[in-house]
PDB file of C-alpha atoms in Angstrom:
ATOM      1  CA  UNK K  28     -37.885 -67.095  56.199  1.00 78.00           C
ATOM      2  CA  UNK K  29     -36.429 -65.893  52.764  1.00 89.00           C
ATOM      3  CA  UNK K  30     -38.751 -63.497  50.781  1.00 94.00           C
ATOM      4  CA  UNK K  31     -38.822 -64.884  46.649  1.00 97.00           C
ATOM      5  CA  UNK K  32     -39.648 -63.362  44.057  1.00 97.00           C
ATOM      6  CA  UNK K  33     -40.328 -64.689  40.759  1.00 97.00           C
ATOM      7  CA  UNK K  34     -39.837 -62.447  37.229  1.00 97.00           C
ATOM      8  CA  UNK K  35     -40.894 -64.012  33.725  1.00 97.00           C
ATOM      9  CA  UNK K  36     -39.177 -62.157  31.025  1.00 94.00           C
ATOM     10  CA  UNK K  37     -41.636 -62.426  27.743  1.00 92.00           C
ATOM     11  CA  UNK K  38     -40.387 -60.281  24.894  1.00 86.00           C
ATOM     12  CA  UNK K  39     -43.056 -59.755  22.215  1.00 83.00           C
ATOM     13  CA  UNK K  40     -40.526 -60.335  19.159  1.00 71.00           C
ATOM     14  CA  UNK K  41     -40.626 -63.812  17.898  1.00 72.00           C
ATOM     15  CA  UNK K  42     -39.420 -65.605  14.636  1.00 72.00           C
ATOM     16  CA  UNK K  43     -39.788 -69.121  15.007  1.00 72.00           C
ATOM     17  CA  UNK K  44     -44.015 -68.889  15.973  1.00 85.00           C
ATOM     18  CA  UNK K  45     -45.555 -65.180  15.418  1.00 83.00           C
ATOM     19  CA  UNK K  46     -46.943 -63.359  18.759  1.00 87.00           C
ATOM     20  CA  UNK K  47     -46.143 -66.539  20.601  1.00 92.00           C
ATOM     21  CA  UNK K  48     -46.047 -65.533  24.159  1.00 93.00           C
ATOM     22  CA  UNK K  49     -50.214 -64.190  23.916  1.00 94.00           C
ATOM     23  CA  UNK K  50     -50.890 -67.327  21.499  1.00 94.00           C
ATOM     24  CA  UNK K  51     -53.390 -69.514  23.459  1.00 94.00           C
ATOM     25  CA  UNK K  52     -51.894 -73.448  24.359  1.00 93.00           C
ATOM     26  CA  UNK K  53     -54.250 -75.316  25.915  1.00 91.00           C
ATOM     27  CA  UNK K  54     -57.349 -72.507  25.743  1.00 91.00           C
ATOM     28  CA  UNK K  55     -55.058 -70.249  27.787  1.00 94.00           C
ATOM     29  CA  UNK K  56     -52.238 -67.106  26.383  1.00 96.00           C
ATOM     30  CA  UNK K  57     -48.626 -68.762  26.866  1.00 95.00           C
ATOM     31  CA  UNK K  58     -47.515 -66.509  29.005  1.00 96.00           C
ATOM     32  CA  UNK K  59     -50.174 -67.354  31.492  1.00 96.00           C
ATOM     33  CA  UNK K  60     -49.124 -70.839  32.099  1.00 95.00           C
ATOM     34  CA  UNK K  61     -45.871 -69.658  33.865  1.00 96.00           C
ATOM     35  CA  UNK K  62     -47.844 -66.816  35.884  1.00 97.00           C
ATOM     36  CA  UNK K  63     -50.798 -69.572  37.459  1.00 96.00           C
ATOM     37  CA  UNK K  64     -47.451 -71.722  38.029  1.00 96.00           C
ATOM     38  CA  UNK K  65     -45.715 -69.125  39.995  1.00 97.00           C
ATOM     39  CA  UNK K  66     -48.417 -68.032  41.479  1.00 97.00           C
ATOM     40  CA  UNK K  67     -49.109 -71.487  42.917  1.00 96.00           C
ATOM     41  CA  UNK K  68     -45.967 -72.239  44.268  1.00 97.00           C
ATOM     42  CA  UNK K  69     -46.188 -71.997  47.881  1.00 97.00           C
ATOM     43  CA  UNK K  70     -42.216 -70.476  48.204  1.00 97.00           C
ATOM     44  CA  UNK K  71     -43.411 -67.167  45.423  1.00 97.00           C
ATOM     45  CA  UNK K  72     -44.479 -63.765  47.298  1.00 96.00           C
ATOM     46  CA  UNK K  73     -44.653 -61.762  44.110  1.00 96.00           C
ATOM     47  CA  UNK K  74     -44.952 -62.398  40.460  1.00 97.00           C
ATOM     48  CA  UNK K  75     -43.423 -59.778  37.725  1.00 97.00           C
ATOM     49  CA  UNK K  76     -43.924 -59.901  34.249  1.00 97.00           C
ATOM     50  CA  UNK K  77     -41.376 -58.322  32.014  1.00 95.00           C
ATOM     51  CA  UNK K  78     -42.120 -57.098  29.006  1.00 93.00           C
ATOM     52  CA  UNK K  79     -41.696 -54.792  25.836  1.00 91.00           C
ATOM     53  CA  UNK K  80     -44.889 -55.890  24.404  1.00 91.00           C
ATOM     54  CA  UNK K  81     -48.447 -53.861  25.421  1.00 94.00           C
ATOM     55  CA  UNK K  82     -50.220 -57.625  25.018  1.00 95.00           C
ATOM     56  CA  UNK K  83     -48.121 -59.265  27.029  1.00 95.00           C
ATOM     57  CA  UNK K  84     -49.022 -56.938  29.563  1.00 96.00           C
ATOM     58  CA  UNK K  85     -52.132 -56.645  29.503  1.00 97.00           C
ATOM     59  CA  UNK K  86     -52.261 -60.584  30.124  1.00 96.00           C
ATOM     60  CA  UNK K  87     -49.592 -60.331  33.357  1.00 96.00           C
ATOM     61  CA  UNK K  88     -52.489 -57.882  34.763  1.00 96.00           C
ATOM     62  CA  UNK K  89     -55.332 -60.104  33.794  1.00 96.00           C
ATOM     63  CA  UNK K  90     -53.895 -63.154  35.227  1.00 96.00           C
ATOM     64  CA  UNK K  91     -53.133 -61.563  38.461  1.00 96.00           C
ATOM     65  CA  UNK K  92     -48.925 -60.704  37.905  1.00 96.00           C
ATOM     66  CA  UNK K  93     -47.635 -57.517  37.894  1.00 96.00           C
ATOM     67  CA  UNK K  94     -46.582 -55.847  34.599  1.00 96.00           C
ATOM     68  CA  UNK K  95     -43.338 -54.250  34.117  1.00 96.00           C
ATOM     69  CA  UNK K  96     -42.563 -52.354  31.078  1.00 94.00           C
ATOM     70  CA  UNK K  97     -39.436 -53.081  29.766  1.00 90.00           C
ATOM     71  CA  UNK K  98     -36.966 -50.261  28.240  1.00 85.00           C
ATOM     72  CA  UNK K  99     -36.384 -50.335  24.569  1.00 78.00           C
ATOM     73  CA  UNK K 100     -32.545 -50.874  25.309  1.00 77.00           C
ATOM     74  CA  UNK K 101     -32.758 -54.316  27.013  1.00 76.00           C
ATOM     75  CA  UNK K 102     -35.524 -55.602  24.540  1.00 74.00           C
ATOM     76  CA  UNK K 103     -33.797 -56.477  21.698  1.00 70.00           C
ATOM     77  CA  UNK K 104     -32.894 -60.010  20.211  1.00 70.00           C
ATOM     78  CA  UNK K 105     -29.322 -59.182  21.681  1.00 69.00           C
ATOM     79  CA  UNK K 106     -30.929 -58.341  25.166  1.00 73.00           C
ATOM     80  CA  UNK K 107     -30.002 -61.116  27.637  1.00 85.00           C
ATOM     81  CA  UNK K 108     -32.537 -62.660  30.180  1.00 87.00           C
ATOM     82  CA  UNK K 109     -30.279 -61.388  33.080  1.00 90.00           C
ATOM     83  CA  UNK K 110     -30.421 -57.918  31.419  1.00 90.00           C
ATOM     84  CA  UNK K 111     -34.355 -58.626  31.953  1.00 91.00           C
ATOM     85  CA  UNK K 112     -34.042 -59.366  35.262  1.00 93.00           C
ATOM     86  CA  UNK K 113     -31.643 -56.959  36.745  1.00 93.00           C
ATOM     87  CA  UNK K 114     -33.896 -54.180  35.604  1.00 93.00           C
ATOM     88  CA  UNK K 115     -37.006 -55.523  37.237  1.00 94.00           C
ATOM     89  CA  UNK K 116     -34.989 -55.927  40.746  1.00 94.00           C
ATOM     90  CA  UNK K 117     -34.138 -52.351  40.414  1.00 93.00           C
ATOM     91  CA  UNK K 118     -37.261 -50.994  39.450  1.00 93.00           C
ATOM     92  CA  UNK K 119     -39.837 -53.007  41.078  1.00 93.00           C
ATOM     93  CA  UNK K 120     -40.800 -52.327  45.076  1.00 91.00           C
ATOM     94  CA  UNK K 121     -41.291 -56.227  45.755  1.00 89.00           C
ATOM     95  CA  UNK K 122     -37.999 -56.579  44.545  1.00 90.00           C
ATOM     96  CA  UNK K 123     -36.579 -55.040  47.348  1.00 88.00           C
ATOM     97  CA  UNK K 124     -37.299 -56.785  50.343  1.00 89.00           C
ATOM     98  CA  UNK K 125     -36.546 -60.472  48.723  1.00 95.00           C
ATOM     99  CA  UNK K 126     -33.471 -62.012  49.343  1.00 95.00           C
ATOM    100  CA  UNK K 127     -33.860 -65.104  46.492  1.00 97.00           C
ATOM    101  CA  UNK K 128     -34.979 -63.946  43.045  1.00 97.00           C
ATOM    102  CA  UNK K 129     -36.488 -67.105  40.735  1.00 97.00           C
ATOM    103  CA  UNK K 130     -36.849 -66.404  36.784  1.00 94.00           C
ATOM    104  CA  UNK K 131     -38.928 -68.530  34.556  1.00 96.00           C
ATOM    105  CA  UNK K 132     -38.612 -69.827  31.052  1.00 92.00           C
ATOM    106  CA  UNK K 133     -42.744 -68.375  29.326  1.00 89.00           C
ATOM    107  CA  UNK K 134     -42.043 -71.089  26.663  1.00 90.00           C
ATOM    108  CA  UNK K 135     -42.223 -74.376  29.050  1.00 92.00           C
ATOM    109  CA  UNK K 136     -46.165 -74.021  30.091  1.00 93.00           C
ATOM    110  CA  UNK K 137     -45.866 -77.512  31.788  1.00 92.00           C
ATOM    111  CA  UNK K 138     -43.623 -76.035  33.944  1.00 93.00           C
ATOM    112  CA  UNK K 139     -44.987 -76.737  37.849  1.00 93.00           C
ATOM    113  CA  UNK K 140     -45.652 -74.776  41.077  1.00 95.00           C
ATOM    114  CA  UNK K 141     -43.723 -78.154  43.054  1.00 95.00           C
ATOM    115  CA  UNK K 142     -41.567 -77.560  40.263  1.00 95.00           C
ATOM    116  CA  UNK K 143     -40.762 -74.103  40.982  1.00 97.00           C
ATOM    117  CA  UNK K 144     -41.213 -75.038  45.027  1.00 97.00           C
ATOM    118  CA  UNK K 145     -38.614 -78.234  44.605  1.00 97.00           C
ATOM    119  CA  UNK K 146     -36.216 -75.783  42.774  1.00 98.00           C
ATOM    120  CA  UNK K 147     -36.256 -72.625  45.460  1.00 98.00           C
ATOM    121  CA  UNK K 148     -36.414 -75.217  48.415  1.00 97.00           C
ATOM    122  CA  UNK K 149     -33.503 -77.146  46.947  1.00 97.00           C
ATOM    123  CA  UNK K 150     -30.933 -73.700  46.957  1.00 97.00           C
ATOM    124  CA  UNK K 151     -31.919 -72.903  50.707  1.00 97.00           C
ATOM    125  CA  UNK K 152     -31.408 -76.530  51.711  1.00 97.00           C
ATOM    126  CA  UNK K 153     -28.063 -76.677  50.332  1.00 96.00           C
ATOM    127  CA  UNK K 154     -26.946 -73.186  51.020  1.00 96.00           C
ATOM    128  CA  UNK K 155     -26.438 -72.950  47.380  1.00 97.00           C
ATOM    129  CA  UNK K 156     -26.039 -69.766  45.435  1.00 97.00           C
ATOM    130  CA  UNK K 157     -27.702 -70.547  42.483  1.00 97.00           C
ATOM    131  CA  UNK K 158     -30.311 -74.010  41.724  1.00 98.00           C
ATOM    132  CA  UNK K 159     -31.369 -74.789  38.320  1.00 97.00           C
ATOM    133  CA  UNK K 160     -33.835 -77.232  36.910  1.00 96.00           C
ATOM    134  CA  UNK K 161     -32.511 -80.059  34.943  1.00 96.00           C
ATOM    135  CA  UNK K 162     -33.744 -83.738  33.278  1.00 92.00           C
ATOM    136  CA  UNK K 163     -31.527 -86.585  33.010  1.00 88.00           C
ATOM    137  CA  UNK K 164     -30.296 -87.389  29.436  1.00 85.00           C
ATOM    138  CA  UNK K 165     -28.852 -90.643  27.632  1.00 83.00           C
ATOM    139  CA  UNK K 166     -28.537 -89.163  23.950  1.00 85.00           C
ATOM    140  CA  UNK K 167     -24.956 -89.632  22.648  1.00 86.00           C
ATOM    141  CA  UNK K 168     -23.430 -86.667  21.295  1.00 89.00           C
ATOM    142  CA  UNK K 169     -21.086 -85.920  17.953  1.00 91.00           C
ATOM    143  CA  UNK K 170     -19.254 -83.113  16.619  1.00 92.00           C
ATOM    144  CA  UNK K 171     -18.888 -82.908  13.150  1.00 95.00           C
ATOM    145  CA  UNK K 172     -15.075 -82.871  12.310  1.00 92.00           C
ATOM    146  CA  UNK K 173     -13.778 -80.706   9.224  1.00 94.00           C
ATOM    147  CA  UNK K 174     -13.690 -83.617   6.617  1.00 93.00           C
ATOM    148  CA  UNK K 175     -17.303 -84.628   8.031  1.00 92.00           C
ATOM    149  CA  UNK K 176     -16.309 -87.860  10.243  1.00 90.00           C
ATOM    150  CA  UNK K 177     -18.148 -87.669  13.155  1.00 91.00           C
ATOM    151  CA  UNK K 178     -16.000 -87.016  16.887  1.00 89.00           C
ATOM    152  CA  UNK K 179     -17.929 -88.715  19.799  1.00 86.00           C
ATOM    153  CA  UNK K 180     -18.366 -86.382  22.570  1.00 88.00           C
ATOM    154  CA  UNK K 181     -19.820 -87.910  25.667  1.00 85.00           C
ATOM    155  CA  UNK K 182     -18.568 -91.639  24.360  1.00 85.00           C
ATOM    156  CA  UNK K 183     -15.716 -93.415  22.268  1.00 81.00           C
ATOM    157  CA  UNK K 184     -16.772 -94.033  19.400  1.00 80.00           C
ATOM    158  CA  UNK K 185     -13.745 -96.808  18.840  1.00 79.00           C
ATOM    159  CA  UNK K 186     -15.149 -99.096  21.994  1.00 81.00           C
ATOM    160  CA  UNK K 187     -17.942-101.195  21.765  1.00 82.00           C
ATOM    161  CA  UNK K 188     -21.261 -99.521  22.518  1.00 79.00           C
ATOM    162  CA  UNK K 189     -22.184 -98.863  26.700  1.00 76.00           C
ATOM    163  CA  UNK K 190     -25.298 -99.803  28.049  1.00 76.00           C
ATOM    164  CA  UNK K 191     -27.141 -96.675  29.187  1.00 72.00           C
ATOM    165  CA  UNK K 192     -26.682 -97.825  32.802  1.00 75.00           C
ATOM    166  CA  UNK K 193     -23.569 -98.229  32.560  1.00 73.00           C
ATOM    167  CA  UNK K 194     -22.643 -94.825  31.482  1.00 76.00           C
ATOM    168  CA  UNK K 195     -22.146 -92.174  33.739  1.00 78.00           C
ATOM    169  CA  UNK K 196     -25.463 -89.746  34.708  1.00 84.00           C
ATOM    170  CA  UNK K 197     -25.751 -86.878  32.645  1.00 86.00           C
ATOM    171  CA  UNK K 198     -27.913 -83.876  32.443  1.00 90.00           C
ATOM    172  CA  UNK K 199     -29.605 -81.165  30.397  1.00 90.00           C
ATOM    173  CA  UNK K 200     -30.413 -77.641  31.857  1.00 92.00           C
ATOM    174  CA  UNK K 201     -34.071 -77.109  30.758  1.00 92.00           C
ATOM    175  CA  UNK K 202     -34.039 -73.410  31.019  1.00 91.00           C
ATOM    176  CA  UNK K 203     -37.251 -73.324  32.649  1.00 94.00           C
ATOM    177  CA  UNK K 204     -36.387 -72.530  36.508  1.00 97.00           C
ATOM    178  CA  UNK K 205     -34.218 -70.640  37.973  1.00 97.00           C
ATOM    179  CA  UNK K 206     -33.237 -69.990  41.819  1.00 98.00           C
ATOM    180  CA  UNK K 207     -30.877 -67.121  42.921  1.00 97.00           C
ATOM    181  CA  UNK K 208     -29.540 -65.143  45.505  1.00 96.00           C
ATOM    182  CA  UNK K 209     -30.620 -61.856  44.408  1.00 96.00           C
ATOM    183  CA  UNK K 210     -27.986 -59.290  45.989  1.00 94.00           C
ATOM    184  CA  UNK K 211     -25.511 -61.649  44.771  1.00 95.00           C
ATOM    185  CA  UNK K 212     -26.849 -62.057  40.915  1.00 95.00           C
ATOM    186  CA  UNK K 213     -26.695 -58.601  40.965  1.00 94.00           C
ATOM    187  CA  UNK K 214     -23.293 -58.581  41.775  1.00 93.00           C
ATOM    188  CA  UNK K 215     -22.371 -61.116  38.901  1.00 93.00           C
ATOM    189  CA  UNK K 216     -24.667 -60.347  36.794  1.00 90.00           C
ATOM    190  CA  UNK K 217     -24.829 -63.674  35.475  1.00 92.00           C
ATOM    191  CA  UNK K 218     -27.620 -66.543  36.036  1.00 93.00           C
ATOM    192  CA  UNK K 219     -24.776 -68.692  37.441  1.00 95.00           C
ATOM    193  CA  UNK K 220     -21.958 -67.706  40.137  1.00 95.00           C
ATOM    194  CA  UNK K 221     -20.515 -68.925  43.570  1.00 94.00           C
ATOM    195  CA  UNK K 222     -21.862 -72.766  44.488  1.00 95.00           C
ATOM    196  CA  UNK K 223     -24.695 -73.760  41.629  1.00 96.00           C
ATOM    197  CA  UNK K 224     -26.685 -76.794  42.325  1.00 97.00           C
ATOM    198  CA  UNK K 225     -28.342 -78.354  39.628  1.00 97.00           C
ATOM    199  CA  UNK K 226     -32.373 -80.038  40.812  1.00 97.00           C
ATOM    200  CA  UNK K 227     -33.084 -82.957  39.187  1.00 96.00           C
ATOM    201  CA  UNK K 228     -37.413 -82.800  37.636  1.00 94.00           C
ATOM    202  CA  UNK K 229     -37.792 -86.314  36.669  1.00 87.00           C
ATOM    203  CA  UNK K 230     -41.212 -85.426  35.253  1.00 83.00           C
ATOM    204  CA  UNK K 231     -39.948 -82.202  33.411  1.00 83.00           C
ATOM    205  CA  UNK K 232     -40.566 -82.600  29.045  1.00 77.00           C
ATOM    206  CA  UNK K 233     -38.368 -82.009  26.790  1.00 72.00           C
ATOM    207  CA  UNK K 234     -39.351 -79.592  24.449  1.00 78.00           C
ATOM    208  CA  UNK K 235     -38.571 -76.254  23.242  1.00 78.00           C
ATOM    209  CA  UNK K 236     -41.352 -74.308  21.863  1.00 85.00           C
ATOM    210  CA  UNK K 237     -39.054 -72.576  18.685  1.00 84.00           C
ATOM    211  CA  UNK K 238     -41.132 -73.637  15.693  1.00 89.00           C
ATOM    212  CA  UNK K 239     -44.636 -74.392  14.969  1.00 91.00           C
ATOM    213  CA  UNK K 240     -43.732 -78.147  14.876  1.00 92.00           C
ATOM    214  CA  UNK K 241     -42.490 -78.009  18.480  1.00 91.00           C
ATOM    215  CA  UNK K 242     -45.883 -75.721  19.531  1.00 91.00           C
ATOM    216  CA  UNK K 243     -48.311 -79.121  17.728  1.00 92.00           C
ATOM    217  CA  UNK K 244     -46.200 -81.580  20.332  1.00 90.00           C
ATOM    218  CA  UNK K 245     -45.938 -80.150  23.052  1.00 91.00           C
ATOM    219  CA  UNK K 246     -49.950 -79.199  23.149  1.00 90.00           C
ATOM    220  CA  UNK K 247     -50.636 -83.009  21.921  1.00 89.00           C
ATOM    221  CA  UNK K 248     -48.884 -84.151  24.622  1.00 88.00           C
ATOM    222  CA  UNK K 249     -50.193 -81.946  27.137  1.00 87.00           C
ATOM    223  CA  UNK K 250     -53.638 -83.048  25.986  1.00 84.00           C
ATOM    224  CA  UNK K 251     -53.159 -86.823  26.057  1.00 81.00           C
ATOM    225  CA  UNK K 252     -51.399 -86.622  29.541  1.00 72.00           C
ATOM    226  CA  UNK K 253     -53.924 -83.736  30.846  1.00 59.00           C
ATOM    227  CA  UNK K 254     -50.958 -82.411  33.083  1.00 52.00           C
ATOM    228  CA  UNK K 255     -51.583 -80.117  36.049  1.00 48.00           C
ATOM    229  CA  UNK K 256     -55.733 -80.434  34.608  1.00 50.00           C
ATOM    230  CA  UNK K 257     -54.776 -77.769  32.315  1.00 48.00           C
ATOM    231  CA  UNK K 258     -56.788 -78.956  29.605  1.00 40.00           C
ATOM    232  CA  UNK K 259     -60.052 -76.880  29.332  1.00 37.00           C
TER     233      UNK K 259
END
């Protein structure tokens, strides 16, 4: 049976909402949601928390993950996630023995441990390299041409409108899950590389916490739908 282990990068720099990875949603830091999910899900051995931020920290330890400090060089707004994670598989002991590494997006608390289980299950089922969490979309898309006429992107804007079932399926990556083969990420050093299968979360929401506005809808949803009990 493949060892997994899951690593939630959480920088403490943020623009958009101030200290928003140890900002309580739901009664609860951010941050936390994604540890209880990961530490839920029945496919996880170890949970790592990556961090630059002392706070952040200190709430990986209290909520029962285990706190890696991260280097002033990979921290940065320029740092990438993989950059994150490659450091933690090198540094961390539990990194070691696994043989599938999953990382987690801190800003999509609703995120699931059958989430996160559906995701690592669907990669060793398929043999895949790399499985990713996505939602099904049916918004149509536009660029914005030079003299400001408006290109269609996923549809022709000269035919008459499609039904949405009769336009092909089409999906979003929602940059919460992620399921890899961890001697091979290293290797690419890239969240996507060989055969990448993309897992389908019907029940997955749609929204990026990046501004305050996002932060009030996301927590107004969570409290009218009461997912996962996580209201307190």
């Amino acid at each position: 049976m493949e060892r997994v282990v899951a690593i939630i990068p959480a920088r403490g720099g943020s623009k958009g909402i101030p200290g928003k990875n140890t900002k309580p949603f739901l009664g609860m830091p951010l941050v936390a949601h994604s540890i209880r999910a990961a530490l839920g899900a029945e496919t996880i051995s170890d949970v790592i928390v990556s961090s630059d931020d002392d706070a952040i920290l200190t709430v990986a330890e209290d909520h029962g993950a285990l706190a890696l400090k991260r280097p002033a060089n990979i921290s940065g707004d320029e740092a990438s996630t993989e950059s994150a994670v490659v450091h933690a598989l090198a540094t961390v002991d539990a990194c070691r023995l696994a043989d599938v590494v999953v990382f987690l997006q801190c800003t999509a608390p609703l995120t699931t441990s059958s989430e996160i289980d559906q995701v690592v299950r669907t990669r060793a089922a398929m043999n895949a390299d790399t499985a990713f969490s996505v939602v099904d979309v049916h918004a149509f898309l536009w660029e914005i041409a030079p003299d400001g006429t408006g290109i269609g992107v996923n549809h022709d804007a000269t035919k008459p409108r499609q039904r949405r079932q009769d336009r092909p399926k089409e999906y979003r990556e929602t940059g919460a899950i992620y399921a890899l083969r961890k001697d091979a990420f290293i290797e690419a050093g890239d969240r996507f590389f060989g055969r990448s299968v993309p897992v389908i979360l019907p029940d997955a929401v749609e929204i990026d916490l990046d501004t305050p506005r996002d932060w009030a809808l996301l927590e107004a949803f969570a409290k009218t739908t009461d997912l996962q009990g996580l209201v307190k």
